[in-house]
Coordinates of N, CA and C in Angstrom, one line a residue:
X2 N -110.7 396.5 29.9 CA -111.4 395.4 30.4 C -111.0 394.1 29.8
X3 N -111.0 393.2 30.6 CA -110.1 391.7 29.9 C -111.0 391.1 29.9
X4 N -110.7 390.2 28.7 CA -111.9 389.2 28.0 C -112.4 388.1 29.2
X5 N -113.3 387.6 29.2 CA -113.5 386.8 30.1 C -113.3 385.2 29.6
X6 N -112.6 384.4 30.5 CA -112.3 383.3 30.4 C -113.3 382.4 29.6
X7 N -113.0 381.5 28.6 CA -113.8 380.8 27.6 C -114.6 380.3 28.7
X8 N -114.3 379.6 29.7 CA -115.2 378.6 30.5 C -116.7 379.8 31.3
X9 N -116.0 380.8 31.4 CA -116.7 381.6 32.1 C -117.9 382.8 31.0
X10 N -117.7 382.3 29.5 CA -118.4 383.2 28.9 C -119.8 381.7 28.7
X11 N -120.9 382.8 28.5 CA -122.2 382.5 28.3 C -122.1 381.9 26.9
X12 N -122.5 380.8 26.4 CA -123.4 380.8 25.1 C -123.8 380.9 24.5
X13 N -125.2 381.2 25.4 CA -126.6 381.6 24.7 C -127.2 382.8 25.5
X14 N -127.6 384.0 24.8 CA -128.2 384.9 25.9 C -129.5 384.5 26.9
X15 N -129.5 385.3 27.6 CA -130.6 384.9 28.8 C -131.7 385.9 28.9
X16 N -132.9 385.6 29.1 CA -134.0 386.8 29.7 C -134.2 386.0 30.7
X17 N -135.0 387.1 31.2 CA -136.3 387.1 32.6 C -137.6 386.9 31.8
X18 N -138.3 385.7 32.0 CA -139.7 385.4 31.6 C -140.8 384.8 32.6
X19 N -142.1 384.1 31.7 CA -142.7 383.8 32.5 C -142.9 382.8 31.8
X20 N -142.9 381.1 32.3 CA -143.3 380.3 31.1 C -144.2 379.0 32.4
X21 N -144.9 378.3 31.9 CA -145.6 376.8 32.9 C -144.1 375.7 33.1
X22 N -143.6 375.1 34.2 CA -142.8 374.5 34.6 C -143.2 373.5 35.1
X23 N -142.6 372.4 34.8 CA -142.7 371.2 35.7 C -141.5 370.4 35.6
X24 N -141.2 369.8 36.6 CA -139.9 369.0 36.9 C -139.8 368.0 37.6
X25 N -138.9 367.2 37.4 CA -138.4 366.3 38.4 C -137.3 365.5 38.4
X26 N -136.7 364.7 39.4 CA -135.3 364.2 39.6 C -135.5 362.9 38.8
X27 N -134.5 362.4 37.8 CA -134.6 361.5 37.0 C -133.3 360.4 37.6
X28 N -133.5 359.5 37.7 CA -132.5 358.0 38.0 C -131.8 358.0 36.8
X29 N -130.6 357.4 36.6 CA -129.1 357.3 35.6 C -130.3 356.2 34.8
X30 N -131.2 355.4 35.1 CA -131.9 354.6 34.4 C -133.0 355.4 33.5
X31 N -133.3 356.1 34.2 CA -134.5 357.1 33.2 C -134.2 358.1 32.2
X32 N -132.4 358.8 33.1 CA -132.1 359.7 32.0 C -131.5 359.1 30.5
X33 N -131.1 357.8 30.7 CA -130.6 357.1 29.7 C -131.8 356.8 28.6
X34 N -133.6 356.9 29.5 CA -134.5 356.3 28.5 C -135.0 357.8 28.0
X35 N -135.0 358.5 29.0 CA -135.2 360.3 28.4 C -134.5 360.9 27.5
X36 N -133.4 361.0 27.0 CA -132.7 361.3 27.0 C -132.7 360.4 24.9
X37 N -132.7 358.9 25.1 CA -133.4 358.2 24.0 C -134.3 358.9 23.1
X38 N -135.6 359.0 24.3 CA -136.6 359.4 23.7 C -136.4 360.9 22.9
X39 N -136.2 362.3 23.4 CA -135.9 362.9 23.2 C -135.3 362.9 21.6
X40 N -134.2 362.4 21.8 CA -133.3 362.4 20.6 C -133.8 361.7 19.1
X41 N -134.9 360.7 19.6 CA -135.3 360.1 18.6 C -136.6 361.0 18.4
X42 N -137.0 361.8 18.5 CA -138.0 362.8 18.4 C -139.1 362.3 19.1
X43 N -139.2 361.4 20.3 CA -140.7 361.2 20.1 C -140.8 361.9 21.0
X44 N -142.2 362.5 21.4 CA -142.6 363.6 22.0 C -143.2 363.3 22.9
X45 N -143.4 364.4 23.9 CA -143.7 364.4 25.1 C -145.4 364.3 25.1
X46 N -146.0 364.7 26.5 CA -147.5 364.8 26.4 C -147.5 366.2 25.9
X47 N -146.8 367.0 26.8 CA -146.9 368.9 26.7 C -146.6 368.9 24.6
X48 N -145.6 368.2 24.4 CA -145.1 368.5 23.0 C -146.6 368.2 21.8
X49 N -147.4 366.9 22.4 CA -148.7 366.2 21.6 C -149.4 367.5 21.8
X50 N -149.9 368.1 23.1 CA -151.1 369.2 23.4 C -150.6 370.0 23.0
X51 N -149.3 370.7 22.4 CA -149.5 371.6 21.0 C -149.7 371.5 19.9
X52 N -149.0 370.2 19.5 CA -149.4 369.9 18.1 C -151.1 370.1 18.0
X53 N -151.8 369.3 19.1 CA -153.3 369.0 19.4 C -153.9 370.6 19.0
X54 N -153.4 371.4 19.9 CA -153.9 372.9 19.8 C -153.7 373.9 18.9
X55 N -152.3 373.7 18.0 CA -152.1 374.2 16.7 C -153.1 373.6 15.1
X56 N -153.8 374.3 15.3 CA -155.1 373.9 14.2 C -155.5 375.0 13.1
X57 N -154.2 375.3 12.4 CA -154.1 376.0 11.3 C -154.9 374.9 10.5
X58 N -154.4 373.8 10.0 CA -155.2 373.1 9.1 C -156.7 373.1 9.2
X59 N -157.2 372.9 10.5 CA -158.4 373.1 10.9 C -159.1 374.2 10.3
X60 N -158.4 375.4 10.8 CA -158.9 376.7 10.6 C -159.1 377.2 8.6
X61 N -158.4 376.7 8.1 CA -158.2 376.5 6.9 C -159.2 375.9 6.2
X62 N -159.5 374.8 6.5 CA -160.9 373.6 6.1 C -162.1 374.2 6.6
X63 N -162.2 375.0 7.6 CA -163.2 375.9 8.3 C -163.6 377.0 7.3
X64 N -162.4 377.5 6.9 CA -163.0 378.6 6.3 C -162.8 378.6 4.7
X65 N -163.0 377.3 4.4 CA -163.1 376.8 2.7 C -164.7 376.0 3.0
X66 N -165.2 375.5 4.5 CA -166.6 375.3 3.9 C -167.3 376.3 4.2
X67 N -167.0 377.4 5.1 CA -168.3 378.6 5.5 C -168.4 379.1 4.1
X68 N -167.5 378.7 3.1 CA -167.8 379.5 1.9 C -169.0 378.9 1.2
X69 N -169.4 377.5 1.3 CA -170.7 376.9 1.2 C -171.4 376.3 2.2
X70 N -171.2 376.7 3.3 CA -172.5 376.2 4.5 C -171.8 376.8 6.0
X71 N -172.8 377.7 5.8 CA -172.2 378.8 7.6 C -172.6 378.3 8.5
X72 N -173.6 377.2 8.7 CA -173.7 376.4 9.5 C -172.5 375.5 10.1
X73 N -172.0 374.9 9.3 CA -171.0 373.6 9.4 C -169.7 374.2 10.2
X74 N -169.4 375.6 9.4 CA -168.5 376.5 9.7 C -168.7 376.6 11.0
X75 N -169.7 377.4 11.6 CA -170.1 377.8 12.5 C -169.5 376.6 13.8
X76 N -170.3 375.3 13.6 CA -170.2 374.6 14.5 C -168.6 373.6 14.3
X77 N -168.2 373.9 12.9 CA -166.7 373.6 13.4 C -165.8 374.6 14.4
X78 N -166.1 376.3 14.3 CA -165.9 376.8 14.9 C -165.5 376.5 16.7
X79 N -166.7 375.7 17.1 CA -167.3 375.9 18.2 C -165.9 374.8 18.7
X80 N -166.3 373.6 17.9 CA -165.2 372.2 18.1 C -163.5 373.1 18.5
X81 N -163.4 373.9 17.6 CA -162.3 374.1 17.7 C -161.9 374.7 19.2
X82 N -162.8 375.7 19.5 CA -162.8 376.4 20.7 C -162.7 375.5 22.1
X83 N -163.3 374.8 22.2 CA -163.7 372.9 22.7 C -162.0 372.9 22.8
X84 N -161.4 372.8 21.9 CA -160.3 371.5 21.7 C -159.1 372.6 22.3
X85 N -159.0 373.8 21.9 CA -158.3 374.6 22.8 C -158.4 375.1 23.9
X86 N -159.7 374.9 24.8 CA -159.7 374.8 26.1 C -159.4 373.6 26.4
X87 N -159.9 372.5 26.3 CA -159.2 371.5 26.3 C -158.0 370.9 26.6
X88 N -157.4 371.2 25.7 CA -155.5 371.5 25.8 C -155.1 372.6 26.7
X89 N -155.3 373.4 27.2 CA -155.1 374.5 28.0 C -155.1 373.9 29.5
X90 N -156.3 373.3 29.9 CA -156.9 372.5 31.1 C -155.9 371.5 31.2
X91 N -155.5 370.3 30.0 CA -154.7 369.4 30.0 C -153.2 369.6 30.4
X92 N -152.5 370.8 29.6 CA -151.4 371.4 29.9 C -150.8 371.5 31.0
X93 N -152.0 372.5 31.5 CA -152.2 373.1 33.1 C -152.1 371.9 34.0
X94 N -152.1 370.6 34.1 CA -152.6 369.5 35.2 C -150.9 369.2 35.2
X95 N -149.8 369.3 34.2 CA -148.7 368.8 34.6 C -148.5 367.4 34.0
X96 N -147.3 367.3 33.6 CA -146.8 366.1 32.9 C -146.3 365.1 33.8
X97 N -146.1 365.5 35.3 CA -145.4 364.6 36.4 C -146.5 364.7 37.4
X98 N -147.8 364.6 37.1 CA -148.8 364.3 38.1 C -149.1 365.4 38.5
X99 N -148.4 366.3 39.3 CA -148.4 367.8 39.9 C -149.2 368.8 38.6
X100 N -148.9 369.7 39.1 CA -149.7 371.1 38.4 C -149.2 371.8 38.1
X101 N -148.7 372.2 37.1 CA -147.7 373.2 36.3 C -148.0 374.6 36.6
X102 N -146.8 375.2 37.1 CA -146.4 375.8 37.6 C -146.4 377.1 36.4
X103 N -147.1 377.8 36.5 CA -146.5 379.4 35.5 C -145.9 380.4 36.6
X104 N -144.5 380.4 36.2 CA -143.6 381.4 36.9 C -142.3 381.6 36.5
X105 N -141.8 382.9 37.2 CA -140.7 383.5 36.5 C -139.4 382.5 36.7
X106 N -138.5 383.0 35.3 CA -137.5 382.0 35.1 C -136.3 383.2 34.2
X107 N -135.3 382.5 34.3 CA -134.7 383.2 33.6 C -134.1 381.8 32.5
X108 N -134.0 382.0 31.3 CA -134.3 381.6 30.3 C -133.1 381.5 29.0
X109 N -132.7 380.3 28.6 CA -131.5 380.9 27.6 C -131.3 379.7 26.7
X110 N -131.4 379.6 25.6 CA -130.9 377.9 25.1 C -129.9 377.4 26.1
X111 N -129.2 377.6 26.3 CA -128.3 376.8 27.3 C -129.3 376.3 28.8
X112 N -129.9 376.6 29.0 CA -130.9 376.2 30.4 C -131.8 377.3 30.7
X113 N -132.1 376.9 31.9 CA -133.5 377.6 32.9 C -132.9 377.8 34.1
X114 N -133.4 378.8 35.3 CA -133.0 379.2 36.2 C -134.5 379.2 36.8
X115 N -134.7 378.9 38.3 CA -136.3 378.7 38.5 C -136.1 378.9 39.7
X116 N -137.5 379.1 40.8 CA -137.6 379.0 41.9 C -137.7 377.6 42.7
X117 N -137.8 376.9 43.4 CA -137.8 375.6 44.0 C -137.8 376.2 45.8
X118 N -138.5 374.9 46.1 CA -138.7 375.1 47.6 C -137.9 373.9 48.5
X119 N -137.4 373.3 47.4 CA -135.9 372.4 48.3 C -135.0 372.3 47.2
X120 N -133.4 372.6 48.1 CA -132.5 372.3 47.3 C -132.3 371.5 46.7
X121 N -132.1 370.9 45.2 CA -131.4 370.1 44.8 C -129.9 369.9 44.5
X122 N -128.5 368.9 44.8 CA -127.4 368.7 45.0 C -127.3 369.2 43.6
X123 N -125.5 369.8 43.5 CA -124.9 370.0 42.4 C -124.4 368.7 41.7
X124 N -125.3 368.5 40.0 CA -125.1 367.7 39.3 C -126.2 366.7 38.9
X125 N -127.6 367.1 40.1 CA -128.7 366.3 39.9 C -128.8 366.5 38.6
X126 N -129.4 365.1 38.2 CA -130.4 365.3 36.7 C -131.7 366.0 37.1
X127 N -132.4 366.4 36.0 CA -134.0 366.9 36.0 C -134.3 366.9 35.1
X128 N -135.9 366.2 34.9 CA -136.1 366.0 33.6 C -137.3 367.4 33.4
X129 N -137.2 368.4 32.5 CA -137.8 369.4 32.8 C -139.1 369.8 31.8
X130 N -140.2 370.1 31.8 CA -141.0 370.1 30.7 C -141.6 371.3 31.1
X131 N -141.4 372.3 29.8 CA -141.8 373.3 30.0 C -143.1 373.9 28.8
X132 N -143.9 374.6 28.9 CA -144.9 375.1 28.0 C -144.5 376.9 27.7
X133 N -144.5 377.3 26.7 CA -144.2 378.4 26.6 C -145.2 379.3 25.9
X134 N -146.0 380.0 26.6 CA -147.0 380.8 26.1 C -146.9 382.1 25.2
X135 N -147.2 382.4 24.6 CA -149.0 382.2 24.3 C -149.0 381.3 23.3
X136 N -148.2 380.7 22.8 CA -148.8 379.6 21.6 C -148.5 377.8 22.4
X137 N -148.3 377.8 23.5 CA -148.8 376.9 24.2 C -147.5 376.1 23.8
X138 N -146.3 376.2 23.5 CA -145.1 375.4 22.9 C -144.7 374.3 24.2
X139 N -144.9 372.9 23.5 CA -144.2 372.4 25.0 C -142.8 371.6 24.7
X140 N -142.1 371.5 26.2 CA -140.6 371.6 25.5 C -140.0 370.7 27.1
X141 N -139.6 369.4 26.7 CA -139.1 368.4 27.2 C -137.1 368.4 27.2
X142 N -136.9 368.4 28.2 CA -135.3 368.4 28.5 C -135.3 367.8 29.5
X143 N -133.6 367.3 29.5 CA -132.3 366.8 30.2 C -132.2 367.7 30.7
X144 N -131.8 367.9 32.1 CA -131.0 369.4 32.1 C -130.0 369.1 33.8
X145 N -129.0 369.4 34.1 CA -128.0 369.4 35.5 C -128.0 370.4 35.9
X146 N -128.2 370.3 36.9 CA -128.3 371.6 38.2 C -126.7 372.1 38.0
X147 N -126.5 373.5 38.4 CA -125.3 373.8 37.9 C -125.0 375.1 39.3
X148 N -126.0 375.4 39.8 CA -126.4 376.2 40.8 C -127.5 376.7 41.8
X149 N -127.0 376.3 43.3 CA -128.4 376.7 44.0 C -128.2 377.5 45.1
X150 N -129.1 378.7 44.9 CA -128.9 379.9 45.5 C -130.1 380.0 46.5
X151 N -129.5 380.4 48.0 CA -130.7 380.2 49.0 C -131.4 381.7 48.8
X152 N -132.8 382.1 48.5 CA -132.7 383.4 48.5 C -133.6 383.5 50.0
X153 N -133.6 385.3 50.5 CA -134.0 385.5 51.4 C -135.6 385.5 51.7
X154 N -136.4 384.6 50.4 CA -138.0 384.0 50.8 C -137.7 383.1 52.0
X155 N -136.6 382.0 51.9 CA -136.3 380.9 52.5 C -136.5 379.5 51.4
X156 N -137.1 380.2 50.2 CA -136.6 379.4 49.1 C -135.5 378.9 48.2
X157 N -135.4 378.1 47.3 CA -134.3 378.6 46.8 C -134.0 378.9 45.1
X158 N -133.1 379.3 44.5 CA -133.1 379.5 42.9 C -132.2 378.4 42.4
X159 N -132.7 378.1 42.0 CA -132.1 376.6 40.6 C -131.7 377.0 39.6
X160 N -129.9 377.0 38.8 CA -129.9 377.1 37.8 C -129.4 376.0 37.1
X161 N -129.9 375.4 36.0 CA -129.6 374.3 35.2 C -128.9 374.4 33.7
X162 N -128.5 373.4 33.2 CA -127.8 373.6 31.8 C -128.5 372.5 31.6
X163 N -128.9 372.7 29.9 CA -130.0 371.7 29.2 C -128.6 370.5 28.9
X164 N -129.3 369.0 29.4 CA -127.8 368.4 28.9 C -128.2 367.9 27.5
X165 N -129.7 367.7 27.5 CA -130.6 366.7 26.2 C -131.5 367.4 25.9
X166 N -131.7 368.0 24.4 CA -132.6 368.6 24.7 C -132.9 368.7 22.5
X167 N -134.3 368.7 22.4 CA -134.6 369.0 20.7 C -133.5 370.3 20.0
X168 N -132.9 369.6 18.8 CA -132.6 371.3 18.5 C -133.5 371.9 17.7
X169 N -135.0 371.8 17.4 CA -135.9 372.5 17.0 C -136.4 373.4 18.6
X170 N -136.3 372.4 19.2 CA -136.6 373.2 20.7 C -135.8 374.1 21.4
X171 N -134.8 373.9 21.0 CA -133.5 374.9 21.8 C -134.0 376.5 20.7
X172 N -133.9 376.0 19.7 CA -134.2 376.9 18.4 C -135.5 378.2 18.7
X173 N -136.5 377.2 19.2 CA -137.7 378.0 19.9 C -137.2 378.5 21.0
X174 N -136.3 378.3 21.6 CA -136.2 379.2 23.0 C -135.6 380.3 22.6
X175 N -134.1 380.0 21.9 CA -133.3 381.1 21.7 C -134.4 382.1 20.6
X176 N -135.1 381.7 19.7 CA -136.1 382.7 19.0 C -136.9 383.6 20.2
X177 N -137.6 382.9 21.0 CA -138.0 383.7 22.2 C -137.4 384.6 23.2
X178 N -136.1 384.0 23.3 CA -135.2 384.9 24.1 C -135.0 386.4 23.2
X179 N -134.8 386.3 21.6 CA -134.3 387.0 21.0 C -135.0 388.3 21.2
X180 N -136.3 387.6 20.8 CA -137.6 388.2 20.6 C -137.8 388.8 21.9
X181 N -137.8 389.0 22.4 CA -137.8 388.9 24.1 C -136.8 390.2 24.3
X182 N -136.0 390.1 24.1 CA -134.6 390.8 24.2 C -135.0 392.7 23.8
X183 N -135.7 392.0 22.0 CA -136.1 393.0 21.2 C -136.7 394.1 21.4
X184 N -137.7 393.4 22.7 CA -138.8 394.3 22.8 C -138.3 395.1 24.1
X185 N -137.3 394.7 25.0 CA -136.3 395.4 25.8 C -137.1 395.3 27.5
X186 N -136.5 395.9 28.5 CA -136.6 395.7 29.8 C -138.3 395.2 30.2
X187 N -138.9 396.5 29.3 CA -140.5 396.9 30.1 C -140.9 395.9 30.0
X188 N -140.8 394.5 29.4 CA -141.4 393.2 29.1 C -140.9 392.2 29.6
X189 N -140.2 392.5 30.3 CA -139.3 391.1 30.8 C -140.1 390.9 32.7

């Protein structure tokens, strides 16, 4: 069997998952300000409602005062539970006005492959923000359409390559792909 051409080998492995999706077509003016943003770390909304919902510290301070007042405890408890439905509800409404989408994708540091109900041309931008459950990870990209496949719903499949994208966040994907990989077919 002959090696497959550099241009034609993969980079990053791929799964089949299930992650919240939202998207949209970005102007050469926006991807230049996306694209900014991104790189300089500043974060998205989906990226803020994890930090918001990751409350280790929280949970920490909670259970250093139930050790002198199970009251206080108690009803920080409650706040907390508040603040994670909260962010869940938030999440769920979509970073581009619409309503985020949980559905299957195929999945790789290098990009995302998705369902869509109109084609987009080869080479569109899309600025993509994705949440990745169960710990609610949200994850802002650049990404170019690279492929659109009509399938027989009458829909079509989108595959994209990240062009901008965090490398703490590429890092969380490929960890999830890995992990993903690990646990083998029955989970995908």
């Amino acid at each position: 069997m002959e090696a497959a051409e550099p241009s034609d080998r993969r980079q990053f492995f791929r799964v089949d998952d299930e992650v919240y999706i939202d998207y949209r077509l970005v102007s050469d003016h926006e991807r230049l300000r996306i694209a900014h943003e991104i790189r300089a770390g500043i974060k998205s909304a989906g990226q803020l409602l994890h930090d918001l919902e990751s409350n280790e510290e929280l949970r920490a301070l909670r259970m250093a005062v139930a050790q002198t007042d199970s009251t206080i405890a108690d009803y920080l408890q409650v706040i907390e539970e508040k603040l994670v439905t909260l962010t869940r509800i938030v999440a769920g409404a979509g970073i581009f006005g619409g309503e985020m989408t949980f559905c299957p994708v195929s999945l790789s540091g290098g990009g995302i492959a998705f369902a869509v109900t109109e084609p987009f041309a080869l080479g569109t931008e899309l600025e993509i923000s994705l949440t990745l459950p169960p710990r609610n990870h949200g994850i802002r990209a650049l990404a170019r359409v690279g492929e659109v496949v009509q399938e027989e719903s009458g829909g079509y499949r989108v595959a994209t390559e990240f062009t901008v994208i965090d490398g703490a966040d590429r890092d969380l994907i490929i960890a999830r792909v890995l992990a993903r990989q690990a646990l083998g077919p029955a989970v995908r």
